[in-house]
């Protein structure tokens, strides 16, 4: 093969699927100064969690009266605080047109839970006509036997994450399903990162900087009120993280 033919056949990139943990900012109304003050207050609660995160603006509960929502101001305010707005979820035609003008990605409305419910209903309606499917095995858990050290990130994109050692301060563990830590949890734990509200976090000693389930989170100061430095499970009830001692679970 000639050098020119080899060059033509060579690709400069490949496209692959990727699972990315995203945070949604659920916007109710927008006033620039108030928005920045509220954002600054949130960041002060967990500065390490918010630094350089990708963010989507959710307009599913937006009640602002202005039709000309200024995405450039939102983007600029977030960028000043090292937060990167990458897209907009839901919104009416005018809002999505403005978002497109601000070079933001457009995401469909509706939560992952709504989508799952819809798909289940369709499957049920067609169940009688469909051939039985082979039962799918659940995604295997990812098991980590070494300590997760400061600055490390461990990710289980499809199932549970089981850690047989401590998670040190400054470390981050993420899972689509549950997180089990058979040791002290001192870093950040994010379970149900794709929206699974039934996900839970279990640990032998709760000392975490932050715990999140399906986007709902508590920081260290909030977690110290209940079960601190003891064996607990953490779950989501009515959009609130609840900490329960393992001997009472």
C-alpha positions as a Markdown table, in Angstrom:
| # | Residue | x | y | z |
|---|---|---|---|---|
| 1 | Unk | 0.0 | 0.0 | 0.0 |
| 2 | Unk | 1.4 | 3.4 | -0.9 |
| 3 | Unk | 2.0 | 6.1 | 1.7 |
| 4 | Unk | -0.8 | 8.2 | 0.3 |
| 5 | Unk | -3.3 | 5.3 | 0.5 |
| 6 | Unk | -2.2 | 4.5 | 4.0 |
| 7 | Unk | -2.8 | 8.2 | 5.0 |
| 8 | Unk | -6.2 | 8.2 | 3.4 |
| 9 | Unk | -7.2 | 5.0 | 5.3 |
| 10 | Unk | -6.0 | 6.4 | 8.6 |
| 11 | Unk | -8.8 | 8.0 | 10.8 |
| 12 | Unk | -8.1 | 11.0 | 13.0 |
| 13 | Unk | -10.6 | 9.9 | 15.6 |
| 14 | Unk | -13.2 | 7.2 | 16.6 |
| 15 | Unk | -16.6 | 7.7 | 18.1 |
| 16 | Unk | -17.4 | 5.6 | 21.2 |
| 17 | Unk | -20.2 | 5.5 | 23.6 |
| 18 | Unk | -19.4 | 7.1 | 27.0 |
| 19 | Unk | -21.2 | 7.2 | 30.3 |
| 20 | Unk | -20.8 | 10.6 | 32.0 |
| 21 | Unk | -22.1 | 11.7 | 35.4 |
| 22 | Unk | -24.0 | 14.9 | 34.8 |
| 23 | Unk | -25.5 | 17.4 | 37.3 |
| 24 | Unk | -28.8 | 19.1 | 36.4 |
| 25 | Unk | -29.6 | 22.6 | 37.7 |
| 26 | Unk | -33.3 | 22.7 | 38.0 |
| 27 | Unk | -34.2 | 26.4 | 37.2 |
| 28 | Unk | -37.4 | 27.9 | 38.6 |
| 29 | Unk | -36.8 | 31.5 | 37.6 |
| 30 | Unk | -33.8 | 33.6 | 36.6 |
| 31 | Unk | -32.6 | 36.9 | 38.0 |
| 32 | Unk | -28.9 | 37.2 | 37.4 |
| 33 | Unk | -27.7 | 38.6 | 40.8 |
| 34 | Unk | -29.9 | 36.3 | 42.8 |
| 35 | Unk | -28.8 | 33.3 | 40.7 |
| 36 | Unk | -25.1 | 34.1 | 41.3 |
| 37 | Unk | -25.6 | 34.5 | 45.0 |
| 38 | Unk | -27.5 | 31.2 | 45.2 |
| 39 | Unk | -24.8 | 29.5 | 43.1 |
| 40 | Unk | -22.0 | 30.8 | 45.3 |
| 41 | Unk | -23.8 | 29.6 | 48.4 |
| 42 | Unk | -24.2 | 26.1 | 46.9 |
| 43 | Unk | -20.6 | 25.9 | 45.9 |
| 44 | Unk | -19.4 | 27.0 | 49.3 |
| 45 | Unk | -21.1 | 23.9 | 50.8 |
| 46 | Unk | -19.0 | 21.5 | 48.7 |
| 47 | Unk | -16.4 | 23.3 | 46.6 |
| 48 | Unk | -14.6 | 20.1 | 45.5 |
| 49 | Unk | -17.8 | 18.6 | 44.2 |
| 50 | Unk | -18.7 | 21.5 | 41.9 |
| 51 | Unk | -15.2 | 22.4 | 40.5 |
| 52 | Unk | -15.1 | 21.9 | 36.7 |
| 53 | Unk | -18.3 | 19.8 | 36.6 |
| 54 | Unk | -20.4 | 19.6 | 33.4 |
| 55 | Unk | -23.9 | 21.0 | 34.0 |
| 56 | Unk | -27.2 | 20.9 | 32.2 |
| 57 | Unk | -30.0 | 23.4 | 32.8 |
| 58 | Unk | -33.4 | 21.7 | 33.4 |
| 59 | Unk | -36.4 | 23.9 | 32.4 |
| 60 | Unk | -39.0 | 21.3 | 33.3 |
| 61 | Unk | -40.1 | 23.4 | 36.3 |
| 62 | Unk | -39.2 | 26.9 | 35.0 |
| 63 | Unk | -41.9 | 29.4 | 35.8 |
| 64 | Unk | -40.2 | 32.6 | 34.7 |
| 65 | Unk | -42.4 | 35.1 | 33.0 |
| 66 | Unk | -39.6 | 36.3 | 30.6 |
| 67 | Unk | -39.6 | 34.5 | 27.2 |
| 68 | Unk | -36.1 | 35.8 | 26.5 |
| 69 | Unk | -34.1 | 33.6 | 28.9 |
| 70 | Unk | -30.5 | 34.8 | 28.8 |
| 71 | Unk | -28.4 | 31.7 | 28.5 |
| 72 | Unk | -25.3 | 33.7 | 27.9 |
| 73 | Unk | -25.6 | 35.3 | 31.4 |
| 74 | Unk | -26.2 | 31.8 | 33.0 |
| 75 | Unk | -23.2 | 30.4 | 31.1 |
| 76 | Unk | -21.0 | 33.3 | 32.1 |
| 77 | Unk | -22.0 | 33.2 | 35.8 |
| 78 | Unk | -21.3 | 29.5 | 35.9 |
| 79 | Unk | -18.0 | 29.8 | 34.1 |
| 80 | Unk | -16.8 | 32.3 | 36.6 |
| 81 | Unk | -17.2 | 29.6 | 39.2 |
| 82 | Unk | -15.6 | 26.9 | 37.2 |
| 83 | Unk | -18.8 | 25.2 | 36.2 |
| 84 | Unk | -19.4 | 24.3 | 32.6 |
| 85 | Unk | -22.9 | 24.5 | 31.1 |
| 86 | Unk | -23.1 | 22.0 | 28.3 |
| 87 | Unk | -26.8 | 21.7 | 27.5 |
| 88 | Unk | -30.5 | 22.4 | 28.2 |
| 89 | Unk | -33.2 | 19.9 | 29.1 |
| 90 | Unk | -36.9 | 20.4 | 28.2 |
| 91 | Unk | -38.1 | 24.0 | 27.6 |
| 92 | Unk | -40.5 | 25.5 | 25.0 |
| 93 | Unk | -39.6 | 26.2 | 21.4 |
| 94 | Unk | -38.4 | 29.8 | 22.1 |
| 95 | Unk | -36.2 | 28.7 | 25.0 |
| 96 | Unk | -34.7 | 25.9 | 23.0 |
| 97 | Unk | -34.0 | 28.3 | 20.1 |
| 98 | Unk | -32.2 | 30.6 | 22.5 |
| 99 | Unk | -30.2 | 27.7 | 23.9 |
| 100 | Unk | -29.2 | 26.6 | 20.4 |
| 101 | Unk | -28.1 | 30.2 | 19.8 |
| 102 | Unk | -25.9 | 29.9 | 22.9 |
| 103 | Unk | -24.3 | 26.8 | 21.4 |
| 104 | Unk | -25.8 | 24.5 | 24.0 |
| 105 | Unk | -26.9 | 20.9 | 23.4 |
| 106 | Unk | -30.6 | 20.2 | 23.5 |
| 107 | Unk | -31.8 | 17.3 | 25.6 |
| 108 | Unk | -35.3 | 15.9 | 25.7 |
| 109 | Unk | -37.5 | 16.6 | 28.7 |
| 110 | Unk | -38.6 | 13.9 | 31.2 |
| 111 | Unk | -36.6 | 12.1 | 33.8 |
| 112 | Unk | -34.9 | 8.7 | 33.5 |
| 113 | Unk | -37.6 | 7.3 | 35.7 |
| 114 | Unk | -40.4 | 8.6 | 33.4 |
| 115 | Unk | -38.6 | 7.1 | 30.4 |
| 116 | Unk | -38.2 | 3.8 | 32.1 |
| 117 | Unk | -41.9 | 3.8 | 33.1 |
| 118 | Unk | -42.9 | 4.6 | 29.5 |
| 119 | Unk | -40.8 | 1.9 | 28.0 |
| 120 | Unk | -42.2 | -0.6 | 30.5 |
| 121 | Unk | -45.8 | 0.3 | 29.5 |
| 122 | Unk | -45.0 | -0.2 | 25.8 |
| 123 | Unk | -43.3 | -3.5 | 26.5 |
| 124 | Unk | -46.4 | -4.6 | 28.5 |
| 125 | Unk | -48.8 | -3.6 | 25.7 |
| 126 | Unk | -46.8 | -5.8 | 23.2 |
| 127 | Unk | -46.1 | -8.7 | 25.6 |
| 128 | Unk | -48.8 | -11.0 | 24.2 |
| 129 | Unk | -47.5 | -10.7 | 20.6 |
| 130 | Unk | -43.8 | -10.8 | 21.4 |
| 131 | Unk | -41.7 | -13.9 | 21.7 |
| 132 | Unk | -40.3 | -14.5 | 25.2 |
| 133 | Unk | -36.9 | -12.9 | 25.6 |
| 134 | Unk | -33.9 | -14.7 | 27.1 |
| 135 | Unk | -33.5 | -13.5 | 30.7 |
| 136 | Unk | -30.7 | -11.0 | 30.9 |
| 137 | Unk | -28.2 | -11.3 | 33.7 |
| 138 | Unk | -27.8 | -8.2 | 35.9 |
| 139 | Unk | -24.6 | -6.2 | 35.3 |
| 140 | Unk | -21.8 | -7.7 | 37.4 |
| 141 | Unk | -20.6 | -5.6 | 40.3 |
| 142 | Unk | -17.2 | -4.0 | 40.1 |
| 143 | Unk | -15.1 | -5.1 | 43.1 |
| 144 | Unk | -12.1 | -3.1 | 44.3 |
| 145 | Unk | -9.8 | -4.6 | 46.9 |
| 146 | Unk | -7.3 | -1.8 | 47.3 |
| 147 | Unk | -7.8 | 1.5 | 49.2 |
| 148 | Unk | -9.1 | 4.3 | 46.9 |
| 149 | Unk | -6.7 | 7.1 | 47.6 |
| 150 | Unk | -7.0 | 10.9 | 47.4 |
| 151 | Unk | -7.3 | 12.1 | 43.9 |
| 152 | Unk | -8.5 | 8.7 | 42.5 |
| 153 | Unk | -11.9 | 8.1 | 40.9 |
| 154 | Unk | -13.4 | 4.6 | 40.7 |
| 155 | Unk | -16.4 | 4.2 | 38.4 |
| 156 | Unk | -19.0 | 1.4 | 37.9 |
| 157 | Unk | -21.0 | 2.6 | 34.9 |
| 158 | Unk | -23.5 | -0.3 | 34.7 |
| 159 | Unk | -24.0 | -1.9 | 38.1 |
| 160 | Unk | -22.9 | -1.9 | 41.8 |
| 161 | Unk | -19.5 | -0.9 | 43.1 |
| 162 | Unk | -18.0 | -2.9 | 46.0 |
| 163 | Unk | -14.9 | -1.6 | 47.8 |
| 164 | Unk | -13.2 | -3.9 | 50.2 |
| 165 | Unk | -11.0 | -1.2 | 51.7 |
| 166 | Unk | -11.2 | 2.5 | 52.8 |
| 167 | Unk | -12.2 | 5.4 | 50.5 |
| 168 | Unk | -9.8 | 8.2 | 51.5 |
| 169 | Unk | -10.6 | 11.9 | 51.7 |
| 170 | Unk | -10.3 | 13.5 | 48.3 |
| 171 | Unk | -11.3 | 10.2 | 46.5 |
| 172 | Unk | -14.5 | 9.8 | 44.5 |
| 173 | Unk | -16.5 | 6.6 | 43.9 |
| 174 | Unk | -19.4 | 6.5 | 41.4 |
| 175 | Unk | -21.8 | 3.7 | 40.4 |
| 176 | Unk | -25.0 | 3.3 | 38.4 |
| 177 | Unk | -26.3 | 1.1 | 41.2 |
| 178 | Unk | -25.4 | 0.7 | 44.9 |
| 179 | Unk | -22.1 | 1.5 | 46.5 |
| 180 | Unk | -20.8 | -0.8 | 49.3 |
| 181 | Unk | -17.7 | 0.3 | 51.2 |
| 182 | Unk | -16.3 | -2.3 | 53.6 |
| 183 | Unk | -14.3 | 0.3 | 55.5 |
| 184 | Unk | -14.4 | 4.0 | 56.2 |
| 185 | Unk | -16.0 | 6.2 | 53.6 |
| 186 | Unk | -14.1 | 9.5 | 53.8 |
| 187 | Unk | -14.3 | 10.8 | 50.2 |
| 188 | Unk | -17.2 | 11.3 | 47.9 |
| 189 | Unk | -19.7 | 8.6 | 47.0 |
| 190 | Unk | -22.2 | 9.1 | 44.1 |
| 191 | Unk | -24.7 | 6.2 | 43.6 |
| 192 | Unk | -27.5 | 5.9 | 41.0 |
| 193 | Unk | -25.6 | 8.3 | 38.7 |
| 194 | Unk | -28.0 | 7.5 | 35.8 |
| 195 | Unk | -31.1 | 8.4 | 37.9 |
| 196 | Unk | -31.8 | 5.2 | 39.8 |
| 197 | Unk | -33.5 | 6.5 | 42.9 |
| 198 | Unk | -33.6 | 3.1 | 44.5 |
| 199 | Unk | -29.8 | 3.0 | 44.7 |
| 200 | Unk | -28.2 | 3.0 | 48.2 |
| 201 | Unk | -24.8 | 3.6 | 49.8 |
| 202 | Unk | -23.5 | 1.3 | 52.5 |
| 203 | Unk | -20.4 | 1.8 | 54.5 |
| 204 | Unk | -18.8 | 0.6 | 57.7 |
| 205 | Unk | -17.9 | 4.1 | 58.9 |
| 206 | Unk | -19.6 | 7.2 | 57.6 |
| 207 | Unk | -17.0 | 10.0 | 57.4 |
| 208 | Unk | -17.8 | 11.2 | 53.8 |
| 209 | Unk | -17.2 | 14.6 | 52.3 |
| 210 | Unk | -20.3 | 14.1 | 50.2 |
| 211 | Unk | -22.9 | 11.4 | 49.4 |
| 212 | Unk | -25.2 | 11.6 | 46.4 |
| 213 | Unk | -28.0 | 9.4 | 45.2 |
| 214 | Unk | -29.6 | 10.1 | 41.8 |
| 215 | Unk | -28.4 | 13.7 | 42.0 |
| 216 | Unk | -29.6 | 14.4 | 45.5 |
| 217 | Unk | -26.7 | 15.0 | 47.9 |
| 218 | Unk | -25.6 | 15.8 | 51.4 |
| 219 | Unk | -22.3 | 17.2 | 52.4 |
| 220 | Unk | -20.2 | 16.4 | 55.4 |
| 221 | Unk | -21.8 | 19.0 | 57.7 |
| 222 | Unk | -25.2 | 17.5 | 57.1 |
| 223 | Unk | -24.1 | 13.9 | 57.4 |
| 224 | Unk | -22.6 | 14.5 | 60.9 |
| 225 | Unk | -26.1 | 14.9 | 62.4 |
| 226 | Unk | -26.8 | 11.1 | 62.1 |
| 227 | Unk | -24.8 | 8.0 | 62.0 |
| 228 | Unk | -21.4 | 9.7 | 61.8 |
| 229 | Unk | -18.4 | 7.3 | 62.1 |
| 230 | Unk | -20.7 | 4.3 | 62.4 |
| 231 | Unk | -22.0 | 1.6 | 60.0 |
| 232 | Unk | -24.9 | 3.0 | 58.0 |
| 233 | Unk | -26.9 | 2.7 | 54.8 |
| 234 | Unk | -28.1 | 5.9 | 53.0 |
| 235 | Unk | -31.1 | 5.9 | 50.7 |
| 236 | Unk | -33.5 | 8.3 | 49.0 |
| 237 | Unk | -37.0 | 8.9 | 50.5 |
| 238 | Unk | -39.2 | 11.6 | 49.1 |
| 239 | Unk | -36.2 | 13.3 | 47.5 |
| 240 | Unk | -34.3 | 13.4 | 50.8 |
| 241 | Unk | -31.3 | 11.4 | 51.7 |
| 242 | Unk | -32.0 | 9.3 | 54.9 |
| 243 | Unk | -29.2 | 7.8 | 57.0 |
| 244 | Unk | -30.0 | 4.6 | 58.9 |
| 245 | Unk | -27.7 | 2.5 | 61.1 |
| 246 | Unk | -27.1 | -0.9 | 59.6 |
| 247 | Unk | -28.2 | -2.7 | 62.8 |
| 248 | Unk | -31.6 | -1.0 | 62.4 |
| 249 | Unk | -32.0 | -1.3 | 58.6 |
